[in-house]
Amino acid sequence: MRAAVAEMPHVTLHARADASALVAARAGLNARADVPRLSLTAVLARVVVEALREYPRVNGRTEEGEIRLYKRVNLGVAVALEDGLTVPVLRDAQEMDVDAVGAAIVDVSDRARSGRIKLADLADATFTLSTLGAHGVEFFTPIINPPQLAILGVGAVRDEIRLQNGSPVAVPVLYLSLSFDHAAMDGVQAARFLELLVAKVEAGGPDRPAAGGS
């Protein structure tokens, strides 16, 4: 990480998203019978994958001095350990629906915390998701994992008072922080991805799984 900070021109953009529809979508998904419950991280991870597929400018790596962008999404998910952090990878996450993403996150997190993670599970990520909302953090500056081009930091959902039809209403707001390599893209390109992600969060979250299966 020291090398990333020293050698890569980090820039971080912050945004707020109305999470009302996302929270409602998660509640609806978790109301289904005989299906494992989904964390907010899992639901948001699927939204991130959909946004990366639609706008792949931030989904890539610097390899042999060249910037390479990918249609496939190998999503790194930061997992806190007792003595540090590790980032297992959900390979070809674009092929997973939200249930599969949720199951994969539980699997890699359990294996990482029990010391069963393999080096192959940590390789080839094209983008990373890091969440600190469970610790009450709102905004933060996530550090890019080289050779990736960007990382998304997700903070806590907080109620904010907003005016709706002239009346104050409590709205759940999600805090998003996108760090990107300014040598690989400019601020407008990064902002377009963050803008798209906010729009997808506010539109209601991920595509729903097909009935009867994941």
mmCIF file of C-alpha atoms in Angstrom, residues 42-205:
data_model
loop_
_atom_site.group_PDB
_atom_site.id
_atom_site.type_symbol
_atom_site.label_atom_id
_atom_site.label_comp_id
_atom_site.label_asym_id
_atom_site.label_seq_id
_atom_site.Cartn_x
_atom_site.Cartn_y
_atom_site.Cartn_z
ATOM 1 C CA ALA A 42 -23.854 -8.204 -1.191
ATOM 2 C CA VAL A 43 -26.704 -6.198 -2.688
ATOM 3 C CA LEU A 44 -24.455 -3.220 -3.317
ATOM 4 C CA ALA A 45 -21.719 -5.438 -4.776
ATOM 5 C CA ARG A 46 -24.136 -6.640 -7.431
ATOM 6 C CA VAL A 47 -25.056 -3.019 -8.220
ATOM 7 C CA VAL A 48 -21.354 -2.192 -8.556
ATOM 8 C CA VAL A 49 -20.882 -5.087 -10.976
ATOM 9 C CA GLU A 50 -23.794 -3.876 -13.105
ATOM 10 C CA ALA A 51 -22.335 -0.352 -13.171
ATOM 11 C CA LEU A 52 -18.886 -1.660 -14.140
ATOM 12 C CA ARG A 53 -20.384 -3.623 -17.004
ATOM 13 C CA GLU A 54 -22.181 -0.523 -18.233
ATOM 14 C CA TYR A 55 -19.206 1.797 -17.770
ATOM 15 C CA PRO A 56 -15.985 -0.273 -17.808
ATOM 16 C CA ARG A 57 -13.612 2.717 -17.860
ATOM 17 C CA VAL A 58 -12.720 2.088 -14.206
ATOM 18 C CA ASN A 59 -12.700 -1.717 -14.508
ATOM 19 C CA GLY A 60 -9.134 -2.537 -15.370
ATOM 20 C CA ARG A 61 -5.476 -2.897 -14.502
ATOM 21 C CA THR A 62 -2.115 -1.445 -15.461
ATOM 22 C CA GLU A 63 -0.132 -4.324 -16.919
ATOM 23 C CA GLU A 64 3.335 -4.043 -18.451
ATOM 24 C CA GLY A 65 2.959 -0.283 -18.506
ATOM 25 C CA GLU A 66 -0.324 -0.363 -20.406
ATOM 26 C CA ILE A 67 -3.861 0.320 -19.201
ATOM 27 C CA ARG A 68 -6.104 -2.625 -19.935
ATOM 28 C CA LEU A 69 -9.858 -2.436 -19.493
ATOM 29 C CA TYR A 70 -12.019 -5.514 -19.078
ATOM 30 C CA LYS A 71 -15.596 -6.501 -19.826
ATOM 31 C CA ARG A 72 -15.396 -9.314 -17.282
ATOM 32 C CA VAL A 73 -15.569 -8.184 -13.676
ATOM 33 C CA ASN A 74 -13.250 -9.788 -11.142
ATOM 34 C CA LEU A 75 -14.497 -8.005 -8.044
ATOM 35 C CA GLY A 76 -12.171 -7.764 -5.059
ATOM 36 C CA VAL A 77 -13.965 -7.635 -1.706
ATOM 37 C CA ALA A 78 -11.965 -6.308 1.226
ATOM 38 C CA VAL A 79 -12.195 -8.583 4.290
ATOM 39 C CA ALA A 80 -10.952 -7.463 7.706
ATOM 40 C CA LEU A 81 -8.793 -9.935 9.632
ATOM 41 C CA GLU A 82 -7.547 -9.855 13.208
ATOM 42 C CA ASP A 83 -4.131 -8.671 12.055
ATOM 43 C CA GLY A 84 -4.857 -6.835 8.842
ATOM 44 C CA LEU A 85 -6.816 -6.959 5.618
ATOM 45 C CA THR A 86 -7.121 -9.286 2.658
ATOM 46 C CA VAL A 87 -8.951 -8.925 -0.639
ATOM 47 C CA PRO A 88 -10.336 -12.171 -2.083
ATOM 48 C CA VAL A 89 -11.738 -11.998 -5.594
ATOM 49 C CA LEU A 90 -15.145 -12.907 -6.990
ATOM 50 C CA ARG A 91 -14.156 -14.084 -10.458
ATOM 51 C CA ASP A 92 -16.502 -13.358 -13.350
ATOM 52 C CA ALA A 93 -18.912 -11.625 -11.000
ATOM 53 C CA GLN A 94 -20.869 -10.426 -14.019
ATOM 54 C CA GLU A 95 -22.136 -14.001 -14.363
ATOM 55 C CA MET A 96 -23.536 -14.033 -10.790
ATOM 56 C CA ASP A 97 -26.953 -12.810 -9.717
ATOM 57 C CA VAL A 98 -27.319 -11.135 -6.342
ATOM 58 C CA ASP A 99 -27.860 -14.440 -4.517
ATOM 59 C CA ALA A 100 -24.680 -15.902 -6.006
ATOM 60 C CA VAL A 101 -22.747 -12.747 -5.136
ATOM 61 C CA GLY A 102 -24.003 -12.953 -1.562
ATOM 62 C CA ALA A 103 -23.035 -16.616 -1.252
ATOM 63 C CA ALA A 104 -19.603 -15.962 -2.759
ATOM 64 C CA ILE A 105 -18.898 -13.104 -0.338
ATOM 65 C CA VAL A 106 -19.849 -15.285 2.638
ATOM 66 C CA ASP A 107 -17.654 -18.107 1.312
ATOM 67 C CA VAL A 108 -14.505 -16.081 0.673
ATOM 68 C CA SER A 109 -14.924 -14.120 3.911
ATOM 69 C CA ASP A 110 -15.244 -17.311 5.960
ATOM 70 C CA ARG A 111 -12.240 -18.883 4.251
ATOM 71 C CA ALA A 112 -10.154 -15.736 4.678
ATOM 72 C CA ARG A 113 -10.900 -15.448 8.393
ATOM 73 C CA SER A 114 -10.235 -19.133 9.018
ATOM 74 C CA GLY A 115 -6.918 -19.077 7.165
ATOM 75 C CA ARG A 116 -8.152 -21.247 4.304
ATOM 76 C CA ILE A 117 -7.818 -18.665 1.563
ATOM 77 C CA LYS A 118 -5.427 -19.481 -1.296
ATOM 78 C CA LEU A 119 -3.151 -17.163 -3.247
ATOM 79 C CA ALA A 120 -5.200 -17.866 -6.367
ATOM 80 C CA ASP A 121 -8.249 -16.456 -4.560
ATOM 81 C CA LEU A 122 -6.471 -13.106 -4.215
ATOM 82 C CA ALA A 123 -5.297 -12.662 -7.814
ATOM 83 C CA ASP A 124 -6.496 -10.787 -10.887
ATOM 84 C CA ALA A 125 -9.066 -8.386 -9.394
ATOM 85 C CA THR A 126 -10.141 -5.640 -11.795
ATOM 86 C CA PHE A 127 -11.900 -3.468 -9.180
ATOM 87 C CA THR A 128 -12.248 -3.554 -5.392
ATOM 88 C CA LEU A 129 -15.111 -2.867 -2.994
ATOM 89 C CA SER A 130 -14.293 -1.892 0.589
ATOM 90 C CA THR A 131 -16.982 -1.296 3.225
ATOM 91 C CA LEU A 132 -16.572 0.346 6.636
ATOM 92 C CA GLY A 133 -20.191 1.184 7.332
ATOM 93 C CA ALA A 134 -20.453 -1.431 10.079
ATOM 94 C CA HIS A 135 -17.900 0.602 12.046
ATOM 95 C CA GLY A 136 -19.864 3.840 11.782
ATOM 96 C CA VAL A 137 -17.546 5.370 9.176
ATOM 97 C CA GLU A 138 -19.253 7.663 6.686
ATOM 98 C CA PHE A 139 -16.637 8.903 4.198
ATOM 99 C CA PHE A 140 -13.077 7.637 3.835
ATOM 100 C CA THR A 141 -10.270 7.488 1.295
ATOM 101 C CA PRO A 142 -9.786 3.870 0.196
ATOM 102 C CA ILE A 143 -6.330 3.016 -1.118
ATOM 103 C CA ILE A 144 -6.119 1.465 -4.569
ATOM 104 C CA ASN A 145 -4.712 -2.053 -4.827
ATOM 105 C CA PRO A 146 -2.152 -1.945 -7.681
ATOM 106 C CA PRO A 147 -2.278 -2.747 -10.498
ATOM 107 C CA GLN A 148 -6.003 -1.960 -10.358
ATOM 108 C CA LEU A 149 -7.213 1.456 -11.488
ATOM 109 C CA ALA A 150 -9.825 2.200 -8.835
ATOM 110 C CA ILE A 151 -11.506 1.172 -5.591
ATOM 111 C CA LEU A 152 -14.891 2.009 -4.083
ATOM 112 C CA GLY A 153 -15.237 2.735 -0.380
ATOM 113 C CA VAL A 154 -18.697 2.416 1.153
ATOM 114 C CA GLY A 155 -19.641 4.063 4.410
ATOM 115 C CA ALA A 156 -22.595 3.824 6.746
ATOM 116 C CA VAL A 157 -26.224 4.409 5.864
ATOM 117 C CA ARG A 158 -27.364 7.469 7.808
ATOM 118 C CA ASP A 159 -30.734 9.150 7.993
ATOM 119 C CA GLU A 160 -30.666 12.707 6.669
ATOM 120 C CA ILE A 161 -33.494 15.211 6.719
ATOM 121 C CA ARG A 162 -34.509 16.268 3.225
ATOM 122 C CA LEU A 163 -37.412 18.257 1.896
ATOM 123 C CA GLN A 164 -40.012 16.312 -0.071
ATOM 124 C CA ASN A 165 -43.001 18.278 -1.332
ATOM 125 C CA GLY A 166 -42.063 21.026 1.088
ATOM 126 C CA SER A 167 -42.027 18.777 4.152
ATOM 127 C CA PRO A 168 -38.990 17.461 6.070
ATOM 128 C CA VAL A 169 -38.544 13.700 5.664
ATOM 129 C CA ALA A 170 -35.888 11.349 7.054
ATOM 130 C CA VAL A 171 -34.114 9.667 4.126
ATOM 131 C CA PRO A 172 -31.515 6.866 4.425
ATOM 132 C CA VAL A 173 -28.373 8.076 2.684
ATOM 133 C CA LEU A 174 -25.425 5.926 1.589
ATOM 134 C CA TYR A 175 -21.948 7.416 1.451
ATOM 135 C CA LEU A 176 -19.709 6.390 -1.470
ATOM 136 C CA SER A 177 -16.011 7.188 -2.018
ATOM 137 C CA LEU A 178 -14.239 6.357 -5.290
ATOM 138 C CA SER A 179 -10.433 6.475 -5.351
ATOM 139 C CA PHE A 180 -8.857 6.288 -8.799
ATOM 140 C CA ASP A 181 -5.478 6.426 -10.484
ATOM 141 C CA HIS A 182 -5.317 9.876 -12.065
ATOM 142 C CA ALA A 183 -2.625 8.645 -14.445
ATOM 143 C CA ALA A 184 -5.112 6.130 -15.862
ATOM 144 C CA MET A 185 -8.197 8.329 -16.124
ATOM 145 C CA ASP A 186 -9.305 11.897 -15.565
ATOM 146 C CA GLY A 187 -11.723 13.205 -12.982
ATOM 147 C CA VAL A 188 -14.647 13.418 -15.373
ATOM 148 C CA GLN A 189 -14.341 9.748 -16.334
ATOM 149 C CA ALA A 190 -14.263 8.708 -12.679
ATOM 150 C CA ALA A 191 -17.154 11.038 -11.874
ATOM 151 C CA ARG A 192 -19.258 9.487 -14.631
ATOM 152 C CA PHE A 193 -18.895 6.068 -13.040
ATOM 153 C CA LEU A 194 -19.768 7.404 -9.598
ATOM 154 C CA GLU A 195 -22.750 9.268 -11.053
ATOM 155 C CA LEU A 196 -23.954 6.068 -12.736
ATOM 156 C CA LEU A 197 -23.535 4.101 -9.516
ATOM 157 C CA VAL A 198 -25.540 6.652 -7.530
ATOM 158 C CA ALA A 199 -28.295 6.490 -10.145
ATOM 159 C CA LYS A 200 -28.406 2.694 -9.939
ATOM 160 C CA VAL A 201 -28.537 2.740 -6.139
ATOM 161 C CA GLU A 202 -31.354 5.270 -6.201
ATOM 162 C CA ALA A 203 -33.215 3.301 -8.889
ATOM 163 C CA GLY A 204 -33.641 0.323 -6.601
ATOM 164 C CA GLY A 205 -30.530 -1.758 -6.633
#
